[in-house]
Short mmCIF file of C-alpha atoms and ligand atoms in Angstrom, two decimals:
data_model
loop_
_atom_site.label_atom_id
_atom_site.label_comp_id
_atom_site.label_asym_id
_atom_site.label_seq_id
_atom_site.Cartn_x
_atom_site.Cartn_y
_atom_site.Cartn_z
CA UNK A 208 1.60 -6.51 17.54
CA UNK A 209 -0.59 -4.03 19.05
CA UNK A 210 -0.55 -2.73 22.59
CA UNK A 211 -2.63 -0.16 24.11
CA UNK A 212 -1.63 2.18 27.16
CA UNK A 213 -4.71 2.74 29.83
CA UNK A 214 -4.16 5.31 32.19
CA UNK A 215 -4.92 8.72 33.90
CA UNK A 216 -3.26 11.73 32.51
CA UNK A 217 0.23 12.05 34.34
CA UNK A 218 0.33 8.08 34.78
CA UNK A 219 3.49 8.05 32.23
CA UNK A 220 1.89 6.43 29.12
CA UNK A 221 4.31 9.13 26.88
CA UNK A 222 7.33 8.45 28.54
CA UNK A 223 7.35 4.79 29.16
CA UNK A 224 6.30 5.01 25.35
CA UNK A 225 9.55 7.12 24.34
CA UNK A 226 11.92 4.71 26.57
CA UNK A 227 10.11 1.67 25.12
CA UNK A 228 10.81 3.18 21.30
CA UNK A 229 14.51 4.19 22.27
CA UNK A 230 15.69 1.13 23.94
CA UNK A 231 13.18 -1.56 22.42
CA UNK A 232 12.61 -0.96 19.09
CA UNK A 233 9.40 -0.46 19.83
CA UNK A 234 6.79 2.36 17.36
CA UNK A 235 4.81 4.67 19.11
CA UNK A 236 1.40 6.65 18.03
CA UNK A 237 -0.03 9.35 20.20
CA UNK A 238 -2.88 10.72 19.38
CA UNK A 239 -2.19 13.79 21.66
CA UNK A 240 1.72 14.07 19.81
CA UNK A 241 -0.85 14.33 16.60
CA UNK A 242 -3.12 16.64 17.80
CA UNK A 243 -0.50 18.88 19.45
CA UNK A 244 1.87 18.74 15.78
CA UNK A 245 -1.48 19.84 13.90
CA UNK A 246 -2.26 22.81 16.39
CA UNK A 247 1.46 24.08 15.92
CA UNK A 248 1.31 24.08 12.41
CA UNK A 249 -2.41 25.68 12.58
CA UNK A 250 -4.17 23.16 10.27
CA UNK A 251 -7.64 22.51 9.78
CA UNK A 252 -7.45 20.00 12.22
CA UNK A 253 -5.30 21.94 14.58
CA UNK A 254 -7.50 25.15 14.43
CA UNK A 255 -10.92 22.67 14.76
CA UNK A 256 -9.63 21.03 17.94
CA UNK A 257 -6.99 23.63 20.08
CA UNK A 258 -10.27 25.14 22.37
CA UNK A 259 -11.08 21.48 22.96
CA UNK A 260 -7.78 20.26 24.15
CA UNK A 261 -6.35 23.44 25.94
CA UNK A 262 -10.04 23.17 27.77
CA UNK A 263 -9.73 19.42 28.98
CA UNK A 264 -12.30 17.59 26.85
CA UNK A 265 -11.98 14.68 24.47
CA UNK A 266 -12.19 15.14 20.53
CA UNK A 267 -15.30 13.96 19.30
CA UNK A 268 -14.98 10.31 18.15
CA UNK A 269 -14.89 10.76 14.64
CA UNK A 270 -12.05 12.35 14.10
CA UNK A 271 -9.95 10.95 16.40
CA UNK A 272 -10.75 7.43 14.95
CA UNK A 273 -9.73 8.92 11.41
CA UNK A 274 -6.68 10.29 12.52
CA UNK A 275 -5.64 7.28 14.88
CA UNK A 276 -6.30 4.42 12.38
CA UNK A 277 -4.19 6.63 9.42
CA UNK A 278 -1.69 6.58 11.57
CA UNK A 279 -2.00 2.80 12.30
CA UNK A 280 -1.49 2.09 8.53
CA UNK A 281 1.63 3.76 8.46
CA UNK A 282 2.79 0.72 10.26
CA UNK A 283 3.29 -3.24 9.44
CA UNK A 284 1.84 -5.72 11.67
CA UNK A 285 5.11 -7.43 12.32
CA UNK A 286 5.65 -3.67 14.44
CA UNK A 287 5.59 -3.79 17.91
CA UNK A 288 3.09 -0.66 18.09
CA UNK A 289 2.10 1.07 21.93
CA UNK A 290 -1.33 3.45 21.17
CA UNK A 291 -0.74 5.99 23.91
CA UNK A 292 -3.96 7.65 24.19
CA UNK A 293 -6.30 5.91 21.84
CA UNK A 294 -8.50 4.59 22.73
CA UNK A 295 -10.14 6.77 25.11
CA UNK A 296 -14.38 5.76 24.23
CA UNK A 297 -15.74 2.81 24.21
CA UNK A 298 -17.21 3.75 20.72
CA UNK A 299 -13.51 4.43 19.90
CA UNK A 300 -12.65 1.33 20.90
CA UNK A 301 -15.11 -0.64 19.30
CA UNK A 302 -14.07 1.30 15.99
CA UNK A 303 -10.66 0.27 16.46
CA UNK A 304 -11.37 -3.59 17.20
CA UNK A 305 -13.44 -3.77 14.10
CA UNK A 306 -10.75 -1.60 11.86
CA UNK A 307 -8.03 -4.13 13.17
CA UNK A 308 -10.26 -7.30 12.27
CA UNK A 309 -10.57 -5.68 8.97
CA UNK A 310 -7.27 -5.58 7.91
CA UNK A 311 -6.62 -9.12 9.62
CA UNK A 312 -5.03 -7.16 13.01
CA UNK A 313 -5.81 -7.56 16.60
CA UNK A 314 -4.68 -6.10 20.27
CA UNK A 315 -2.02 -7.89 21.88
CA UNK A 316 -2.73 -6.73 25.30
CA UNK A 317 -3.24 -3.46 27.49
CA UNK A 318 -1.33 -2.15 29.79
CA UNK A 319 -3.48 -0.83 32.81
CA UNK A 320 -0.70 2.25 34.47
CA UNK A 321 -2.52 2.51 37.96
CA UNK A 322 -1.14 5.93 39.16
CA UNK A 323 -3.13 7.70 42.10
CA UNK A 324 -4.07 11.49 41.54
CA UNK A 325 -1.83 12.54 43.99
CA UNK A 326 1.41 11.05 42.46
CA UNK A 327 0.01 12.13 38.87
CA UNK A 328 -0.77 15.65 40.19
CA UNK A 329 2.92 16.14 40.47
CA UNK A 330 3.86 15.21 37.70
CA UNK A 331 1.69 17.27 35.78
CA UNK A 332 2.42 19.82 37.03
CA UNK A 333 6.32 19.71 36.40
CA UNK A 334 5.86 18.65 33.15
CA UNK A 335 7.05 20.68 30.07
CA UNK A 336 6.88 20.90 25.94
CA UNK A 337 9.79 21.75 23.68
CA UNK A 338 8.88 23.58 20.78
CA UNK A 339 8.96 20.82 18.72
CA UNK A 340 6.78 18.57 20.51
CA UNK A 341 9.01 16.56 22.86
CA UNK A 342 8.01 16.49 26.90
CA UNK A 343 10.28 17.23 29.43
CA UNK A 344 9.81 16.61 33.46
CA UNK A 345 11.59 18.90 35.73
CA UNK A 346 10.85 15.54 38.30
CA UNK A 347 13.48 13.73 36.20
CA UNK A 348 15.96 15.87 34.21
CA UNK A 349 17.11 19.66 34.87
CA UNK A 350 14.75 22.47 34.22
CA UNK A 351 16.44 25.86 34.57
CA UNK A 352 13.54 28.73 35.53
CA UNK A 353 14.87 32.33 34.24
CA UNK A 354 12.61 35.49 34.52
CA UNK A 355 9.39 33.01 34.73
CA UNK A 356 11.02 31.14 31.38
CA UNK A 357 12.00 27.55 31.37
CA UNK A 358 14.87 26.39 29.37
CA UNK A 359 16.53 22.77 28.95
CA UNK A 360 20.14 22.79 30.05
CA UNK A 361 20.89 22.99 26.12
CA UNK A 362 19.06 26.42 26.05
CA UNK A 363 16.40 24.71 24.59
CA UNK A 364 12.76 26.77 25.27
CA UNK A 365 9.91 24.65 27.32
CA UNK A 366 6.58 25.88 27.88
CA UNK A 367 3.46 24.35 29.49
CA UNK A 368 0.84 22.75 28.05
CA UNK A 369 -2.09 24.73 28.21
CA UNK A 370 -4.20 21.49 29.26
CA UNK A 371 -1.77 20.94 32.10
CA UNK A 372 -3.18 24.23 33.74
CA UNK A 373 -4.84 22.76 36.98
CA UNK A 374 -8.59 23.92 36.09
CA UNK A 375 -7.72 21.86 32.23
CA UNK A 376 -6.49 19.23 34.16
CA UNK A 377 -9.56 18.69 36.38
CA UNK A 378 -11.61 18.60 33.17
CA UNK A 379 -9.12 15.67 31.78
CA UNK A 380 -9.79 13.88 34.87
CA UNK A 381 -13.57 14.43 34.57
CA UNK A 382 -13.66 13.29 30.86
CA UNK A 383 -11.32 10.11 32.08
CA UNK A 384 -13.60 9.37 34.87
CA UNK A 385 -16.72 9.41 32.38
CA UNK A 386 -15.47 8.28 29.50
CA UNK A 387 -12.35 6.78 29.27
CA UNK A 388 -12.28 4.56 32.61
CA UNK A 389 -15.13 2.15 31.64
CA UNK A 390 -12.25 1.10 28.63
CA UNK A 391 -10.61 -1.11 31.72
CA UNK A 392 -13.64 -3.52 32.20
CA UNK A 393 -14.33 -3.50 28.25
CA UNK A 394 -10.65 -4.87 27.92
CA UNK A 395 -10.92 -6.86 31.09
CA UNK A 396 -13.43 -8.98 29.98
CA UNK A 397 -11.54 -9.70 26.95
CA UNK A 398 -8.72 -11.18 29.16
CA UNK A 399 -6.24 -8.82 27.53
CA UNK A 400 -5.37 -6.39 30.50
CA UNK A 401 -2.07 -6.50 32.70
CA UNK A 402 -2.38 -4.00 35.71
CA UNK A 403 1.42 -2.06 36.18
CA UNK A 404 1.68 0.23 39.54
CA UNK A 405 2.54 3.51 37.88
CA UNK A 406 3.36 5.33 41.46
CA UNK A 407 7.01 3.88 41.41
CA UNK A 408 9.93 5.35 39.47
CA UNK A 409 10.26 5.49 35.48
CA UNK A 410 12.75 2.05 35.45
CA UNK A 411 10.77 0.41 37.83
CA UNK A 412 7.48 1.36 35.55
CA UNK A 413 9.43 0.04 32.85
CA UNK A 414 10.33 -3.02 33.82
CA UNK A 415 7.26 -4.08 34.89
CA UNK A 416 5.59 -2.95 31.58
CA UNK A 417 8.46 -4.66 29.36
CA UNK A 418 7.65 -7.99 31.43
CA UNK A 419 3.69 -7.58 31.35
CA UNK A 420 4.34 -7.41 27.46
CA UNK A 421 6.45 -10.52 27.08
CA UNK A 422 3.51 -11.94 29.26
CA UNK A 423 1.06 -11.20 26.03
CA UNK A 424 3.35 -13.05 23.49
P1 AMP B 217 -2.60 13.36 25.73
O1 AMP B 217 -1.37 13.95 25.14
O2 AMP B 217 -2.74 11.91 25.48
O3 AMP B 217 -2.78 13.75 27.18
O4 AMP B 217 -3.83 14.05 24.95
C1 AMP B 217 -4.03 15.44 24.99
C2 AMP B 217 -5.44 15.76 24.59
O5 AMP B 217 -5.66 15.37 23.22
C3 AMP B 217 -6.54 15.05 25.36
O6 AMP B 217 -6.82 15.67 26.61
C4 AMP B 217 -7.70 15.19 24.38
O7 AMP B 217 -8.22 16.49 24.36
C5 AMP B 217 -6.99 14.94 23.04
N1 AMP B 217 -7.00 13.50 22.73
C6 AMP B 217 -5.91 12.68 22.64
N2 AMP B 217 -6.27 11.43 22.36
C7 AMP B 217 -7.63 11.44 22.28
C8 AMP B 217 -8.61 10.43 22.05
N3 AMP B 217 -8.26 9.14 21.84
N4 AMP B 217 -9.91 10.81 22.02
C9 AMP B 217 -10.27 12.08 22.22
N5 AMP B 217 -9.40 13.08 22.48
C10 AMP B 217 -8.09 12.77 22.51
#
């Protein structure tokens, strides 16, 4: 089973992900998590596509497509599966819907996370990124600030995200606006979307998401 999470940045496609993957047995590909783990271990990949990301814009289609459907045969089709991120074209999702028909797959709905800019602004901009990848939300858990240093309450190091600086993140929302937002209709008028209000808190989020799925089977 395949479902795909539609939203602005900041809407809380990541985290619903992670709580649906700790509590529901649920898998979980993110093709920014991918991105991000190839620019910290400076691959090819990681080297060809840091300016790109840290800027705002999309990776071109190509790649992305390569990397997202590898990823997708890592996984059976018995998996519940979330793509968090991917699509984010319409040419990427046309590539995906004709990958899945060849190897006899198929989107079991979308989850539309309706967040407006102002709620998503904040959250942006308290979010944070262990070294090793995982996000953290000073809205949510405890952030300690020392000397202009964030820590965990572990001791654990955060830093920002370069594309969460606000003139990146106006870029995100310009290549959402162009390029990922006409993915709503294209789903729509495959009867596959469920709309979830993504202003309210994380368990309320989740609920509604872990319902809207159950909807789809
Ligand atoms: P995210 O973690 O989902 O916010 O993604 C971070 C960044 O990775 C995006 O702003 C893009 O630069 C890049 N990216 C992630 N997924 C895609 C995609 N499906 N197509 C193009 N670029 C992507």
């Amino acid at each position: 089973m395949i479902y795909i999470f539609l939203g602005v940045p900041g809407a809380g496609k990541g985290t619903i992900a992670s709580k649906l993957v700790n509590e529901k047995n649920f898998k979980h590909i993110s093709t920014g998590d991918v991105f991000r783990e190839n620019i910290r271990n400076k691959t090819k990949i990681g080297l060809e596509v840091e300016k790109l990301i840290a800027e705002g814009n999309l990776v071109p289609d190509e790649l992305t497509n390569k990397i997202a459907t590898q990823k997708i045969l890592e996984f059976n089709n018995n998996d519940k599966l979330i793509l968090d991120g991917y699509p984010r074209t319409i040419d990427q999702a046309k590539y995906l819907d004709k990958f899945l028909s060849d190897n006899q797959s198929f989107i079991s709905g979308v989850i539309y996370m309706d967040a407006d800019q102002d709620v998503v602004i904040k959250r942006i901009s308290s979010r944070f990124l262990s070294e090793n990848g995982t996000t953290h939300n000073s809205l949510i858990e405890k952030i300690i600030e020392e000397k202009g240093k964030f820590y965990l309450s572990d001791g654990t190091k955060l830093s920002r995200r370069a594309d969460d600086e606000p003139i990146n993140v106006k870029q995100r929302f310009v290549e959402y606006v162009n390029k990922t937002s006409p993915l709503l209709k294209y789903y729509e008028e495959k009867g596959i979307v469920s709309k979830v209000d993504s202003n309210k808190d994380i368990d309320t989020i989740f609920n509604s998401i872990v319902d809207s799925i159950e909807s789809f089977n």
